[in-house]
Amino acid sequence: QYITKNPDGQEGLIINVASTSAIDYLVYVPVYSSTKKFVTGLGRSLGDTNYYDYNKIRVVTFCPSYTDTDMLRPGENVISDFFNPANIELAVSVLTSVDMQAVQEVAEALVHVAEKGSHGSVWAIVHNETVHEINFPSRKLMQKKRASSHVKMV
C-alpha cells in the first residue's frame, strides 16, 4: 500500500538511516548493531532494480559513524551489560576516545546521498572521510579459501 507504483510517474526517494555498525559490528551493542544490519538489508532489497523499475522509488541507505548526539553522551547511553558485564567499560573506553563527527557534517553528507545515491545503494560517512558508497562483495567472493579439498554437499 505504501511502496506501490508511483501514480504520477515522478521518482520518489526513501532514505533509510542505519549506522556504520551495520558494516563493522560493534561488539558492545550487539542488538543495536543487528538492527542496523536489518535496515541495511531491507534498503538493499527494496532498492533492487526489480522494485525500482516498477515503482520508481529510490531506496538508499545512509550509515553515519559516531556522531555527536545525545545518544552518545555520557549518562544518556543505553548500552547494556546484559550479554557481557565488560560491555559498559568497553563502550565507555571507545566513546571517550573516538573522534565524533558533527551533526552538520552528517547532514551535508545526507544531502549528497539524496542527490547522488542510486537505488539500493548504501553510503557511509565517518569523521574526516568523504561520504562514500559501500561495495558489498558477492557471497562467493567472501568465502574463505580452504586448504583441504573441496567437498560437494548433496
Backbone as a printed PyTorch tensor [residue, N CA C, xyz], in Angstrom:
tensor([[[  0.8180,  -1.1940,   0.0000],
         [  0.0000,   0.0000,   0.0000],
         [  0.8650,   1.2620,   0.0000]],

        [[  1.9700,   1.2590,   0.7430],
         [  2.7640,   2.4800,   0.8680],
         [  3.9060,   2.5750,  -0.1460]],

        [[  4.4850,   1.4430,  -0.5170],
         [  5.5360,   1.4620,  -1.5290],
         [  4.9720,   0.7440,  -2.7460]],

        [[  4.1420,   1.4540,  -3.4370],
         [  3.4700,   0.9050,  -4.6070],
         [  3.8710,   1.7260,  -5.8250]],

        [[  3.2800,   1.4550,  -6.9350],
         [  3.6120,   2.1970,  -8.1510],
         [  3.2630,   3.6680,  -7.9620]],

        [[  4.2010,   4.5180,  -8.2940],
         [  4.0270,   5.9550,  -8.1450],
         [  3.0330,   6.4430,  -9.2070]],

        [[  1.8640,   6.9160,  -8.8060],
         [  0.8170,   7.2440,  -9.7770],
         [  1.1460,   8.3980, -10.7250]],

        [[  1.9590,   9.3520, -10.2860],
         [  2.2520,  10.4890, -11.1660],
         [  3.5180,  10.2670, -11.9960]],

        [[  4.1780,   9.1300, -11.8140],
         [  5.3390,   8.7960, -12.6200],
         [  6.6320,   9.4570, -12.1850]],

        [[  6.5660,  10.3600, -11.2130],
         [  7.7870,  11.0080, -10.7360],
         [  8.5520,  10.0610,  -9.8120]],

        [[  9.8630,  10.2560,  -9.7870],
         [ 10.6880,   9.4180,  -8.9260],
         [ 10.5140,   9.8260,  -7.4640]],

        [[ 10.4140,   8.8210,  -6.5990],
         [ 10.3620,   9.0540,  -5.1580],
         [ 11.6910,   8.6680,  -4.5250]],

        [[ 11.8440,   8.9940,  -3.2570],
         [ 13.0830,   8.6930,  -2.5480],
         [ 12.7730,   8.3120,  -1.1070]],

        [[ 13.3290,   7.1980,  -0.6830],
         [ 13.3020,   6.7920,   0.7250],
         [ 14.7520,   6.6390,   1.1440]],

        [[ 15.1320,   7.3150,   2.2300],
         [ 16.4740,   7.1460,   2.7820],
         [ 16.3300,   6.4530,   4.1290]],

        [[ 16.8540,   5.2370,   4.2030],
         [ 16.9130,   4.5120,   5.4660],
         [ 18.1760,   4.9400,   6.1830]],

        [[ 18.0570,   5.2780,   7.4540],
         [ 19.2330,   5.6500,   8.2320],
         [ 19.6120,   4.4640,   9.1100]],

        [[ 20.8130,   3.9740,   8.8840],
         [ 21.3380,   2.8580,   9.6660],
         [ 22.5410,   3.3810,  10.4550]],

        [[ 23.6610,   2.7330,  10.3450],
         [ 24.8600,   3.1070,  11.0710],
         [ 26.0170,   2.3170,  10.4830]],

        [[ 27.2330,   2.8220,  10.6680],
         [ 28.3740,   2.0290,  10.2280],
         [ 28.4820,   0.7380,  11.0310]],

        [[ 27.7520,   0.6370,  12.1400],
         [ 27.7390,  -0.6330,  12.8820],
         [ 27.0380,  -1.7230,  12.0840]],

        [[ 26.3400,  -1.3640,  11.0130],
         [ 25.7510,  -2.3570,  10.1080],
         [ 26.8330,  -2.9760,   9.2320]],

        [[ 27.9350,  -2.2790,   9.0790],
         [ 29.0270,  -2.7390,   8.2250],
         [ 30.1460,  -3.3210,   9.0900]],

        [[ 30.5520,  -2.5700,  10.0870],
         [ 31.5410,  -3.0230,  11.0770],
         [ 30.8050,  -3.1390,  12.4060]],

        [[ 30.5080,  -4.3580,  12.8040],
         [ 29.7050,  -4.5440,  14.0140],
         [ 30.3810,  -3.9320,  15.2370]],

        [[ 29.5660,  -3.5280,  16.1950],
         [ 30.0670,  -3.0170,  17.4640],
         [ 29.7970,  -4.0780,  18.5110]],

        [[ 30.8310,  -4.6840,  19.0130],
         [ 30.7110,  -5.8280,  19.9160],
         [ 29.9620,  -5.4780,  21.2010]],

        [[ 30.0260,  -4.2380,  21.6490],
         [ 29.4030,  -3.8650,  22.9160],
         [ 27.9250,  -3.4890,  22.7780]],

        [[ 27.4040,  -3.4500,  21.5600],
         [ 25.9700,  -3.2150,  21.3460],
         [ 25.4570,  -4.1810,  20.2690]],

        [[ 25.4030,  -5.4690,  20.5690],
         [ 25.0470,  -6.4490,  19.5400],
         [ 23.6330,  -6.2940,  18.9920]],

        [[ 22.6850,  -5.9410,  19.8210],
         [ 21.3030,  -5.7960,  19.3390],
         [ 21.1980,  -4.5620,  18.4520]],

        [[ 21.7770,  -3.4480,  18.8710],
         [ 21.7810,  -2.2290,  18.0610],
         [ 22.4290,  -2.5030,  16.7070]],

        [[ 23.5920,  -3.1360,  16.7320],
         [ 24.3130,  -3.4460,  15.5050],
         [ 23.4740,  -4.3440,  14.5930]],

        [[ 22.8050,  -5.3130,  15.1720],
         [ 21.9700,  -6.2330,  14.3830],
         [ 20.7810,  -5.5260,  13.7450]],

        [[ 20.1480,  -4.6170,  14.4730],
         [ 19.0030,  -3.9040,  13.8900],
         [ 19.4490,  -3.0060,  12.7380]],

        [[ 20.6450,  -2.4520,  12.8320],
         [ 21.1550,  -1.6180,  11.7410],
         [ 21.4920,  -2.4700,  10.5190]],

        [[ 21.9220,  -3.7100,  10.7410],
         [ 22.1370,  -4.6350,   9.6250],
         [ 20.8080,  -4.9450,   8.9340]],

        [[ 19.7380,  -5.0740,   9.7230],
         [ 18.4120,  -5.3040,   9.1500],
         [ 18.0100,  -4.1260,   8.2660]],

        [[ 18.1740,  -2.9210,   8.7660],
         [ 17.8100,  -1.7250,   7.9980],
         [ 18.5800,  -1.6790,   6.6880]],

        [[ 19.8560,  -2.0140,   6.7440],
         [ 20.6890,  -2.0270,   5.5410],
         [ 20.2220,  -3.0870,   4.5560]],

        [[ 19.9400,  -4.2810,   5.0510],
         [ 19.4540,  -5.3560,   4.1840],
         [ 18.1160,  -5.0290,   3.5540]],

        [[ 17.2220,  -4.4250,   4.3250],
         [ 15.9150,  -4.0250,   3.8020],
         [ 16.0720,  -2.9830,   2.6960]],

        [[ 16.9390,  -2.0090,   2.9280],
         [ 17.1660,  -0.9750,   1.9140],
         [ 17.7600,  -1.5410,   0.6380]],

        [[ 18.6810,  -2.4850,   0.7830],
         [ 19.2750,  -3.1030,  -0.4100],
         [ 18.2310,  -3.9180,  -1.1640]],

        [[ 17.3760,  -4.6240,  -0.4250],
         [ 16.3370,  -5.4420,  -1.0710],
         [ 15.2940,  -4.5720,  -1.7660]],

        [[ 14.7530,  -3.5910,  -1.0470],
         [ 13.7290,  -2.7300,  -1.6380],
         [ 14.2980,  -1.7950,  -2.7010]],

        [[ 15.6020,  -1.6140,  -2.6860],
         [ 16.2490,  -0.7780,  -3.6850],
         [ 16.6480,  -1.5450,  -4.9340]],

        [[ 16.3500,  -2.8230,  -4.9620],
         [ 16.6950,  -3.6450,  -6.1230],
         [ 15.9940,  -3.1230,  -7.3770]],

        [[ 16.6170,  -3.3310,  -8.5050],
         [ 16.0660,  -2.8990,  -9.7980],
         [ 14.6540,  -3.4320, -10.0160]],

        [[ 14.3860,  -4.6260,  -9.5360],
         [ 13.0550,  -5.2290,  -9.6440],
         [ 11.9710,  -4.2890,  -9.1050]],

        [[ 12.2230,  -3.6860,  -7.9500],
         [ 11.2550,  -2.7540,  -7.3650],
         [ 11.3280,  -1.3790,  -8.0240]],

        [[ 12.5610,  -0.8960,  -8.2310],
         [ 12.7100,   0.4480,  -8.7830],
         [ 12.0660,   0.5760, -10.1620]],

        [[ 12.2580,  -0.4130, -11.0160],
         [ 11.6600,  -0.3640, -12.3530],
         [ 10.1390,  -0.3050, -12.2800]],

        [[  9.5740,  -0.8810, -11.2550],
         [  8.1220,  -0.8970, -11.0880],
         [  7.5880,   0.4000, -10.4740]],

        [[  8.1980,   0.8440,  -9.3740],
         [  7.6040,   1.9670,  -8.6280],
         [  8.3650,   3.2870,  -8.7300]],

        [[  9.5470,   3.2800,  -9.3410],
         [ 10.3730,   4.4910,  -9.4770],
         [ 10.6460,   5.1710,  -8.1280]],

        [[ 10.8130,   4.3480,  -7.0930],
         [ 11.1810,   4.8610,  -5.7780],
         [ 12.5990,   4.3980,  -5.4750]],

        [[ 13.5030,   5.3660,  -5.3390],
         [ 14.8830,   5.0480,  -4.9540],
         [ 14.9140,   4.7990,  -3.4570]],

        [[ 15.4110,   3.6430,  -3.0680],
         [ 15.6130,   3.3430,  -1.6530],
         [ 17.1140,   3.2950,  -1.4350]],

        [[ 17.5980,   4.2130,  -0.6170],
         [ 19.0230,   4.3780,  -0.3650],
         [ 19.2420,   4.2620,   1.1370]],

        [[ 20.3530,   3.6510,   1.5350],
         [ 20.6550,   3.5130,   2.9650],
         [ 21.8730,   4.3560,   3.3110]],

        [[ 21.7720,   5.0700,   4.4070],
         [ 22.7910,   6.0100,   4.8580],
         [ 23.3070,   5.5490,   6.2230]],

        [[ 24.6170,   5.3810,   6.3390],
         [ 25.2300,   4.8310,   7.5500],
         [ 26.2550,   5.8020,   8.1470]],

        [[ 25.8280,   6.6730,   9.0330],
         [ 26.8090,   7.5400,   9.6920],
         [ 27.5520,   6.7860,  10.7910]],

        [[ 28.7730,   7.2010,  11.0350],
         [ 29.5620,   6.6560,  12.1310],
         [ 29.2700,   7.4830,  13.3900]],

        [[ 30.1320,   7.3810,  14.3630],
         [ 29.9440,   8.0890,  15.6360],
         [ 29.6760,   9.5690,  15.3860]],

        [[ 28.5120,  10.0190,  15.8380],
         [ 28.0850,  11.3990,  15.6230],
         [ 27.7800,  12.0330,  16.9680]],

        [[ 28.1600,  13.2670,  17.1300],
         [ 27.9970,  13.9740,  18.3980],
         [ 26.5160,  14.2910,  18.6460]],

        [[ 25.8160,  13.3190,  19.1980],
         [ 24.3930,  13.4700,  19.5390],
         [ 24.1830,  13.0590,  20.9910]],

        [[ 22.9930,  13.3260,  21.5100],
         [ 22.6760,  12.9490,  22.8890],
         [ 22.8290,  11.4470,  23.1340]],

        [[ 22.5540,  10.6600,  22.1180],
         [ 22.6190,   9.2090,  22.2870],
         [ 24.0020,   8.7380,  22.7420]],

        [[ 25.0400,   9.4410,  22.3390],
         [ 26.4040,   9.0180,  22.6590],
         [ 27.0400,   9.8130,  23.7890]],

        [[ 26.2810,  10.6410,  24.4500],
         [ 26.8350,  11.4210,  25.5600],
         [ 26.7700,  10.6110,  26.8520]],

        [[ 27.7640,  10.7730,  27.7130],
         [ 27.7520,  10.0430,  28.9980],
         [ 26.4630,  10.3050,  29.7620]],

        [[ 25.9270,   9.2580,  30.3460],
         [ 24.6810,   9.3810,  31.1030],
         [ 23.4490,   9.1600,  30.2520]],

        [[ 23.5560,   9.3620,  28.9520],
         [ 22.4360,   9.1620,  28.0350],
         [ 22.5390,   7.8060,  27.3480]],

        [[ 23.6340,   7.1540,  27.5800],
         [ 23.9520,   5.9090,  26.9130],
         [ 23.0160,   4.7860,  27.3340]],

        [[ 22.6040,   3.9950,  26.4080],
         [ 21.7090,   2.8760,  26.6980],
         [ 22.4220,   1.5340,  26.4940]],

        [[ 23.7200,   1.5360,  26.6620],
         [ 24.4880,   0.3090,  26.4940],
         [ 24.2350,  -0.5880,  27.6920]],

        [[ 23.9720,  -1.8420,  27.3880],
         [ 23.6060,  -2.8070,  28.4140],
         [ 24.7550,  -3.7680,  28.6800]],

        [[ 24.8180,  -4.2460,  29.9150],
         [ 25.7920,  -5.2900,  30.2490],
         [ 25.1290,  -6.6630,  30.2240]],

        [[ 23.9620,  -6.7640,  29.5890],
         [ 23.1850,  -7.9980,  29.5580],
         [ 23.9890,  -9.1670,  28.9990]],

        [[ 24.6810,  -8.9690,  27.8880],
         [ 25.4230, -10.0500,  27.2520],
         [ 26.8000, -10.2570,  27.8770]],

        [[ 27.3730,  -9.1810,  28.3810],
         [ 28.7020,  -9.2660,  28.9720],
         [ 28.9100,  -8.0320,  29.8440]],

        [[ 29.1730,  -8.2250,  31.1450],
         [ 29.3650,  -7.0660,  32.0360],
         [ 30.4780,  -6.1190,  31.5820]],

        [[ 31.4340,  -6.6190,  30.8130],
         [ 32.5390,  -5.7720,  30.3450],
         [ 32.1090,  -4.8170,  29.2330]],

        [[ 30.9090,  -4.9890,  28.6870],
         [ 30.4470,  -4.1210,  27.5970],
         [ 30.4080,  -2.6520,  27.9940]],

        [[ 29.9930,  -2.3680,  29.2040],
         [ 29.9030,  -0.9660,  29.6460],
         [ 31.2910,  -0.3240,  29.6310]],

        [[ 32.2430,  -0.9900,  30.2330],
         [ 33.6070,  -0.4520,  30.2810],
         [ 34.1910,  -0.2950,  28.8750]],

        [[ 33.9740,  -1.2840,  28.0180],
         [ 34.4680,  -1.2110,  26.6490],
         [ 33.8330,  -0.0440,  25.8950]],

        [[ 32.5240,   0.1020,  26.0370],
         [ 31.8180,   1.1800,  25.3460],
         [ 32.2990,   2.5480,  25.8250]],

        [[ 32.4450,   2.7100,  27.1210],
         [ 32.9170,   3.9890,  27.6580],
         [ 34.3220,   4.2830,  27.1300]],

        [[ 35.1570,   3.2710,  27.0740],
         [ 36.5150,   3.4430,  26.5620],
         [ 36.4920,   3.9010,  25.1020]],

        [[ 35.6630,   3.2690,  24.2970],
         [ 35.5790,   3.6360,  22.8770],
         [ 34.9800,   5.0290,  22.7300]],

        [[ 33.8670,   5.2670,  23.3970],
         [ 33.1550,   6.5320,  23.2210],
         [ 33.9210,   7.7430,  23.7380]],

        [[ 34.8170,   7.5360,  24.6800],
         [ 35.6090,   8.6680,  25.1730],
         [ 36.8740,   8.8780,  24.3580]],

        [[ 37.2110,   7.9380,  23.4820],
         [ 38.4350,   8.0920,  22.6960],
         [ 38.1810,   8.3400,  21.2090]],

        [[ 36.9700,   8.0630,  20.7390],
         [ 36.6840,   8.2090,  19.3200],
         [ 36.4640,   9.6800,  18.9610]],

        [[ 36.8490,  10.0310,  17.7550],
         [ 36.6720,  11.3940,  17.2600],
         [ 35.2750,  11.4960,  16.6410]],

        [[ 34.3610,  12.1430,  17.3260],
         [ 32.9680,  12.2640,  16.8720],
         [ 32.8690,  13.2340,  15.6970]],

        [[ 31.9550,  12.9380,  14.7890],
         [ 31.6870,  13.8720,  13.6990],
         [ 30.5170,  14.7620,  14.0970]],

        [[ 30.5210,  15.9600,  13.5730],
         [ 29.4760,  16.9320,  13.8770],
         [ 28.1980,  16.5790,  13.1180]],

        [[ 27.0630,  16.9230,  13.6990],
         [ 25.7690,  16.6890,  13.0660],
         [ 25.7250,  17.3940,  11.7080]],

        [[ 26.3040,  18.5760,  11.6080],
         [ 26.3330,  19.3210,  10.3450],
         [ 27.0610,  18.5300,   9.2500]],

        [[ 28.1510,  17.8790,   9.6200],
         [ 28.9180,  17.0590,   8.6770],
         [ 28.0460,  15.9150,   8.1460]],

        [[ 27.2860,  15.2980,   9.0390],
         [ 26.3980,  14.1950,   8.6510],
         [ 25.2700,  14.7160,   7.7640]],

        [[ 24.7150,  15.8640,   8.1110],
         [ 23.6220,  16.4420,   7.3200],
         [ 24.0730,  16.7610,   5.8950]],

        [[ 25.2660,  17.3220,   5.7470],
         [ 25.7880,  17.6260,   4.4150],
         [ 25.9960,  16.3440,   3.6060]],

        [[ 26.4780,  15.3060,   4.2620],
         [ 26.6660,  14.0200,   3.5800],
         [ 25.3240,  13.4300,   3.1640]],

        [[ 24.3200,  13.5900,   4.0020],
         [ 22.9820,  13.0750,   3.6910],
         [ 22.4050,  13.7610,   2.4500]],

        [[ 22.6190,  15.0430,   2.3180],
         [ 22.1640,  15.7680,   1.1240],
         [ 22.8580,  15.1970,  -0.1190]],

        [[ 24.1440,  14.9400,  -0.0230],
         [ 24.8940,  14.3520,  -1.1350],
         [ 24.3020,  12.9950,  -1.5190]],

        [[ 24.0190,  12.1580,  -0.5220],
         [ 23.4510,  10.8320,  -0.7720],
         [ 22.0760,  10.9470,  -1.4180]],

        [[ 21.2700,  11.8890,  -0.9540],
         [ 19.9340,  12.0880,  -1.5390],
         [ 20.0410,  12.4760,  -3.0130]],

        [[ 21.0430,  13.2540,  -3.3480],
         [ 21.2170,  13.7040,  -4.7310],
         [ 21.8760,  12.6550,  -5.6180]],

        [[ 22.8410,  11.8990,  -5.0930],
         [ 23.6800,  11.0250,  -5.9190],
         [ 23.4060,   9.5290,  -5.7550]],

        [[ 22.7910,   9.1260,  -4.6410],
         [ 22.6360,   7.7050,  -4.3590],
         [ 21.6890,   7.0040,  -5.3160]],

        [[ 22.1420,   5.9070,  -5.8910],
         [ 21.2860,   5.1300,  -6.7840],
         [ 20.4500,   4.1450,  -5.9700]],

        [[ 19.4070,   3.6240,  -6.5970],
         [ 18.5200,   2.7060,  -5.8760],
         [ 19.3040,   1.4940,  -5.3790]],

        [[ 19.0810,   1.1440,  -4.1050],
         [ 19.7380,   0.0010,  -3.4880],
         [ 21.1240,   0.2760,  -2.9470]],

        [[ 21.6200,   1.4870,  -3.1120],
         [ 22.9800,   1.7810,  -2.6630],
         [ 23.0280,   2.0260,  -1.1540]],

        [[ 24.2130,   1.7990,  -0.5980],
         [ 24.4790,   2.0170,   0.8280],
         [ 25.6760,   2.9430,   0.9190]],

        [[ 25.5400,   3.9740,   1.7430],
         [ 26.5780,   5.0050,   1.8690],
         [ 27.0050,   5.1490,   3.3200]],

        [[ 28.2670,   5.5060,   3.5300],
         [ 28.7830,   5.7160,   4.8810],
         [ 29.4670,   7.0680,   4.9730]],

        [[ 29.3950,   7.6370,   6.1780],
         [ 30.1460,   8.8520,   6.4760],
         [ 30.8230,   8.6400,   7.8290]],

        [[ 32.1360,   8.8050,   7.8080],
         [ 32.9530,   8.6880,   9.0060],
         [ 33.7300,   9.9890,   9.1110]],

        [[ 33.8570,  10.4990,  10.3090],
         [ 34.5350,  11.7810,  10.5300],
         [ 35.8620,  11.8430,   9.7790]],

        [[ 36.0850,  12.9620,   9.1220],
         [ 37.3030,  13.2450,   8.3520],
         [ 37.4670,  12.3720,   7.1150]],

        [[ 36.3950,  11.7310,   6.6780],
         [ 36.4170,  10.9820,   5.4210],
         [ 35.3320,  11.5570,   4.5240]],

        [[ 35.4910,  11.3540,   3.2470],
         [ 34.4630,  11.7610,   2.3030],
         [ 33.3380,  10.7320,   2.3460]],

        [[ 32.1070,  11.2020,   2.2460],
         [ 30.9890,  10.2570,   2.1840],
         [ 31.2370,   9.3330,   0.9910]],

        [[ 31.0100,   8.0450,   1.1920],
         [ 31.3370,   7.0910,   0.1380],
         [ 30.3340,   5.9410,   0.0970]],

        [[ 30.1950,   5.4080,  -1.1050],
         [ 29.3070,   4.2660,  -1.2950],
         [ 30.0290,   2.9970,  -0.8510]],

        [[ 29.2840,   2.0990,  -0.2320],
         [ 29.8210,   0.8220,   0.2340],
         [ 29.5980,  -0.2300,  -0.8420]],

        [[ 30.6310,  -0.9920,  -1.1120],
         [ 30.5360,  -2.0870,  -2.0630],
         [ 30.4190,  -3.3950,  -1.2880]],

        [[ 29.3410,  -4.1190,  -1.4980],
         [ 29.1600,  -5.4130,  -0.8560],
         [ 29.5440,  -6.5010,  -1.8500]],

        [[ 30.6270,  -7.2300,  -1.5750],
         [ 31.0160,  -8.2890,  -2.4980],
         [ 29.9970,  -9.4290,  -2.4600]],

        [[ 29.9900, -10.2130,  -3.5140],
         [ 29.0850, -11.3630,  -3.5470],
         [ 29.5140, -12.3760,  -2.4860]],

        [[ 28.6060, -13.2120,  -2.1060],
         [ 28.8730, -14.2440,  -1.1110],
         [ 30.0650, -15.1060,  -1.5350]],

        [[ 30.1390, -15.4410,  -2.8020],
         [ 31.2380, -16.2940,  -3.2850],
         [ 32.5920, -15.6100,  -3.1030]],

        [[ 32.6620, -14.3090,  -3.2960],
         [ 33.9180, -13.5920,  -3.1060],
         [ 34.3230, -13.5300,  -1.6360]],

        [[ 33.3470, -13.6160,  -0.7380],
         [ 33.6420, -13.5520,   0.6890],
         [ 33.9970, -14.9100,   1.2730]],

        [[ 33.8170, -15.9540,   0.5110],
         [ 34.0650, -17.3050,   1.0000],
         [ 35.5420, -17.4900,   1.3270]],

        [[ 35.8170, -18.0300,   2.5090],
         [ 37.2010, -18.2940,   2.9010],
         [ 37.7640, -19.4170,   2.0560]],

        [[ 39.0230, -19.2750,   1.7160],
         [ 39.7230, -20.3140,   0.9690],
         [ 40.0770, -21.4420,   1.9260]],

        [[ 39.8690, -22.6610,   1.4860],
         [ 40.1690, -23.8090,   2.3270],
         [ 41.3990, -24.5270,   1.7910]],

        [[ 42.2130, -24.9940,   2.7040],
         [ 43.4170, -25.7240,   2.3210],
         [ 43.0710, -27.1410,   1.8710]],

        [[ 42.0160, -27.7090,   2.4250],
         [ 41.6420, -29.0780,   2.0850],
         [ 40.8790, -29.1210,   0.7670]],

        [[ 40.6660, -30.3330,   0.2880],
         [ 39.9540, -30.4900,  -0.9840],
         [ 38.5060, -30.0260,  -0.8400]],

        [[ 37.9530, -29.6400,  -1.9390],
         [ 36.5770, -29.1420,  -1.9710],
         [ 35.5930, -30.3120,  -1.8430]],

        [[ 34.6760, -30.2100,  -0.9170],
         [ 33.6720, -31.2700,  -0.7060],
         [ 32.3540, -30.7580,  -1.2300]],

        [[ 31.7420, -31.5350,  -2.0980],
         [ 30.4550, -31.1590,  -2.6680],
         [ 29.3390, -31.7030,  -1.7740]],

        [[ 28.4520, -30.7990,  -1.3420],
         [ 27.3150, -31.1810,  -0.4940],
         [ 26.1830, -31.6780,  -1.3770]],

        [[ 25.5700, -32.7590,  -0.9830],
         [ 24.4080, -33.2870,  -1.7410],
         [ 23.1720, -33.2600,  -0.8980]]])
